[in-house]
Coordinates of C-alpha atoms in Angstrom, one line a residue:
M10 CA 34.9 7.2 -4.3
G11 CA 35.1 9.2 -7.5
I12 CA 33.5 12.7 -8.0
K13 CA 30.8 11.3 -10.2
E14 CA 29.8 8.6 -7.7
R15 CA 29.8 11.1 -4.8
K16 CA 27.6 13.5 -6.7
E17 CA 25.2 10.7 -7.6
R18 CA 25.0 9.7 -3.9
E19 CA 24.4 13.3 -2.9
K20 CA 21.6 13.6 -5.5
L21 CA 19.9 10.4 -4.2
Q22 CA 20.2 11.6 -0.6
R23 CA 18.7 15.0 -1.5
R24 CA 15.8 13.2 -3.1
V25 CA 15.2 11.2 0.0
N26 CA 15.4 14.3 2.1
I27 CA 12.8 16.0 -0.1
I28 CA 10.4 13.0 0.3
D29 CA 11.1 12.9 4.1
A30 CA 10.2 16.6 4.3
A31 CA 7.1 16.1 2.2
E32 CA 5.9 13.3 4.4
E33 CA 6.0 15.6 7.4
V34 CA 4.2 18.4 5.6
F35 CA 1.5 16.2 4.0
F36 CA 0.9 14.1 7.1
S37 CA 0.5 17.2 9.3
K38 CA -1.4 19.5 6.9
G39 CA -3.0 17.1 4.4
Y40 CA -2.2 16.8 0.7
E41 CA -4.7 19.4 -0.5
N42 CA -3.5 22.0 2.0
S43 CA 0.2 21.5 1.3
T44 CA 2.3 23.3 -1.4
M45 CA 5.7 22.9 -3.0
D46 CA 6.6 26.1 -1.1
D47 CA 5.8 24.3 2.2
I48 CA 8.0 21.3 1.2
A49 CA 10.9 23.6 0.1
A50 CA 10.8 25.5 3.4
K51 CA 10.8 22.2 5.4
V52 CA 13.7 20.7 3.5
E53 CA 15.5 24.1 3.4
L54 CA 15.9 24.2 -0.4
A55 CA 14.9 26.7 -3.0
K56 CA 11.5 25.8 -4.6
G57 CA 13.2 25.6 -8.0
T58 CA 15.5 22.9 -6.7
L59 CA 12.5 20.6 -5.9
Y60 CA 11.6 20.7 -9.6
L61 CA 15.0 19.3 -10.5
Y62 CA 13.9 16.1 -8.7
F63 CA 10.1 16.1 -9.1
N64 CA 8.0 17.6 -11.8
T65 CA 4.9 17.9 -9.7
K66 CA 3.6 17.7 -6.2
S67 CA 1.8 14.5 -7.3
E68 CA 5.1 12.8 -8.1
I69 CA 6.3 13.4 -4.6
C70 CA 3.0 12.1 -3.2
L71 CA 3.4 9.0 -5.4
S72 CA 6.9 8.4 -3.9
I73 CA 5.3 8.5 -0.5
A74 CA 2.6 6.1 -1.5
V75 CA 5.2 3.7 -2.9
R76 CA 7.0 3.8 0.5
G77 CA 3.7 2.8 2.0
L78 CA 3.3 0.0 -0.5
I79 CA 6.8 -1.3 0.3
L80 CA 5.9 -1.5 4.0
L81 CA 2.7 -3.4 3.1
R82 CA 4.6 -5.8 0.8
E83 CA 7.1 -6.5 3.6
A84 CA 4.3 -7.3 6.0
I85 CA 2.7 -9.7 3.5
E86 CA 6.1 -11.3 2.9
K87 CA 6.4 -12.2 6.6
V88 CA 3.1 -14.0 6.4
A89 CA 4.1 -15.8 3.2
K90 CA 7.2 -17.1 4.9
Q91 CA 5.3 -18.6 7.9
S92 CA 5.2 -22.4 8.3
T93 CA 1.4 -22.5 8.7
K94 CA -1.0 -23.9 6.2
S95 CA -1.6 -21.9 3.1
I96 CA -5.3 -21.3 3.8
E97 CA -4.4 -19.9 7.2
K98 CA -1.9 -17.6 5.5
L99 CA -4.6 -16.2 3.3
Q100 CA -6.8 -15.6 6.3
E101 CA -3.9 -13.9 8.0
L102 CA -3.3 -11.5 5.1
L103 CA -6.6 -9.7 5.7
Q104 CA -5.5 -9.1 9.3
V105 CA -2.2 -7.7 8.0
C106 CA -4.2 -5.1 6.1
L107 CA -6.2 -4.2 9.2
Q108 CA -3.0 -3.9 11.3
Y109 CA -1.3 -1.9 8.6
Q110 CA -4.2 0.6 8.6
K111 CA -3.8 1.0 12.4
E112 CA -0.1 1.4 12.4
Y113 CA 0.3 3.5 9.3
P114 CA -2.8 5.7 8.9
D115 CA -1.0 8.3 6.9
Y116 CA 0.5 5.8 4.4
T117 CA -3.0 4.3 4.2
K118 CA -4.4 7.7 3.1
A119 CA -1.6 8.0 0.6
L120 CA -2.5 4.6 -0.9
I121 CA -6.1 5.6 -1.1
R122 CA -5.1 8.4 -3.4
F123 CA -2.7 6.2 -5.3
R124 CA -4.6 6.2 -8.5
D125 CA -5.0 10.0 -8.4
F126 CA -1.3 10.4 -8.1
I127 CA -0.6 8.0 -11.0
E128 CA -3.0 9.9 -13.3
Q129 CA -1.1 13.1 -12.7
C130 CA 2.4 11.7 -13.3
H131 CA 4.3 11.1 -16.5
E132 CA 4.1 7.5 -17.8
N133 CA 7.9 7.1 -17.6
N134 CA 8.1 8.1 -13.9
E135 CA 10.4 5.7 -12.1
M136 CA 8.1 5.6 -9.1
L137 CA 5.4 4.1 -11.4
S138 CA 7.8 1.4 -12.4
L139 CA 8.7 0.7 -8.7
A140 CA 5.0 0.6 -7.7
Q141 CA 4.4 -2.0 -10.5
V142 CA 7.3 -4.1 -9.2
E143 CA 5.9 -4.0 -5.6
N144 CA 2.4 -4.8 -6.8
D145 CA 3.6 -7.7 -8.9
A146 CA 5.7 -9.0 -6.0
I147 CA 2.6 -9.0 -3.8
V148 CA 0.5 -10.8 -6.4
A149 CA 3.3 -13.4 -6.9
M150 CA 3.4 -14.2 -3.2
I151 CA -0.3 -14.7 -3.0
D152 CA -0.1 -16.8 -6.1
T153 CA 2.6 -19.0 -4.5
I154 CA 0.5 -19.4 -1.3
I155 CA -2.5 -20.5 -3.4
R156 CA -0.5 -23.0 -5.4
D157 CA 1.1 -24.4 -2.2
G158 CA -2.3 -24.7 -0.7
I159 CA -3.5 -26.7 -3.7
T160 CA -0.5 -29.0 -3.3
E161 CA -1.0 -29.5 0.4
K162 CA -4.8 -30.0 -0.2
S163 CA -5.9 -27.1 2.1
I164 CA -7.2 -25.3 -1.0
I165 CA -9.4 -26.8 -3.7
A166 CA -7.6 -27.8 -6.9
N167 CA -10.1 -26.6 -9.5
I168 CA -9.2 -22.9 -9.4
D169 CA -7.1 -20.6 -11.4
A170 CA -4.3 -19.5 -9.0
S171 CA -3.2 -16.6 -11.2
K172 CA -6.7 -15.1 -11.4
L173 CA -7.5 -15.8 -7.8
S174 CA -4.3 -14.2 -6.5
I175 CA -5.2 -11.0 -8.4
A176 CA -8.8 -11.1 -7.1
L177 CA -7.7 -11.6 -3.5
W178 CA -5.1 -8.8 -3.7
G179 CA -7.9 -6.6 -5.1
Q180 CA -10.1 -7.4 -2.1
M181 CA -7.3 -6.9 0.4
S182 CA -6.1 -3.6 -1.1
G183 CA -9.7 -2.5 -1.4
F184 CA -10.0 -3.1 2.3
L185 CA -7.7 -0.3 3.1
P186 CA -9.8 2.6 1.9
N187 CA -12.9 1.0 3.4
Q188 CA -11.2 0.8 6.8
A189 CA -9.9 4.4 6.6
F190 CA -13.4 5.5 7.6
E191 CA -14.9 4.1 10.7
R192 CA -18.3 2.8 10.0
T193 CA -20.8 1.0 12.2
H194 CA -24.0 -0.6 11.2
T195 CA -27.0 -1.6 13.2
V196 CA -27.7 -5.3 13.0
K197 CA -30.4 -7.5 14.6
S198 CA -29.4 -10.7 16.4
N199 CA -31.9 -12.6 18.5
D200 CA -34.4 -9.8 18.3
E201 CA -31.8 -7.3 19.8
S202 CA -30.2 -4.4 18.0
S203 CA -26.5 -3.8 18.5
E204 CA -23.8 -1.6 17.0
I205 CA -21.0 -3.6 15.4
S206 CA -18.2 -2.8 13.1
S207 CA -19.0 -4.3 9.7
D208 CA -17.4 -4.1 6.3
P209 CA -18.7 -5.7 3.1
V210 CA -15.1 -6.1 1.8
D211 CA -14.2 -8.1 4.9
Y212 CA -17.4 -10.2 4.5
L213 CA -16.7 -10.9 0.8
Y214 CA -13.1 -11.8 1.5
Q215 CA -14.1 -14.3 4.1
L216 CA -16.7 -15.8 1.7
L217 CA -13.9 -16.1 -0.9
I218 CA -11.7 -17.9 1.6
Q219 CA -14.5 -20.3 2.6
G220 CA -15.2 -21.0 -1.1
I221 CA -11.7 -22.2 -1.8
T222 CA -11.1 -24.2 1.4
C223 CA -11.0 -28.0 1.1

């Protein structure tokens, strides 16, 4: 390995180390309560060195959020590769989001603030490009599931698969911030009141699935 290649590898590894340290800091102290000084101390680098890799704290946070998005994309990909009917895959995708929130609560919180991080980053930030790639990959998988469902006649034919894939992903990704806060609602059933976990996003998603089922 040449000197140039070795230095590039060291640079990439240092970037990973900074993000790893930032995760520990943010996940333990919270984004608002964490500073670049905290991250520098955790990774054992001078604060000025951090700015050689990231312009702002938000850029580091965006990198963490993208890590979370990659994990979610991988989980969705597993469902997409299943041999079940397409309509069943779409139903399973919502459960994937639920399970993701339980397994990765800190990444979920990062994804909730995703838009905030984007607005505070430069337009040419490489993490923005990577986030778009991951987002497009998820939409493409959902689009394929829908088209396969139309072919196998488990999903109605008179729909726009491209638009529906974006709409369903919007509902699923919107489910994450709703689930980040536990909410119970009192509902009446057979003249009796009971506390149940309820979420309008979940309800709307299920209605969408019912509406496209053959």
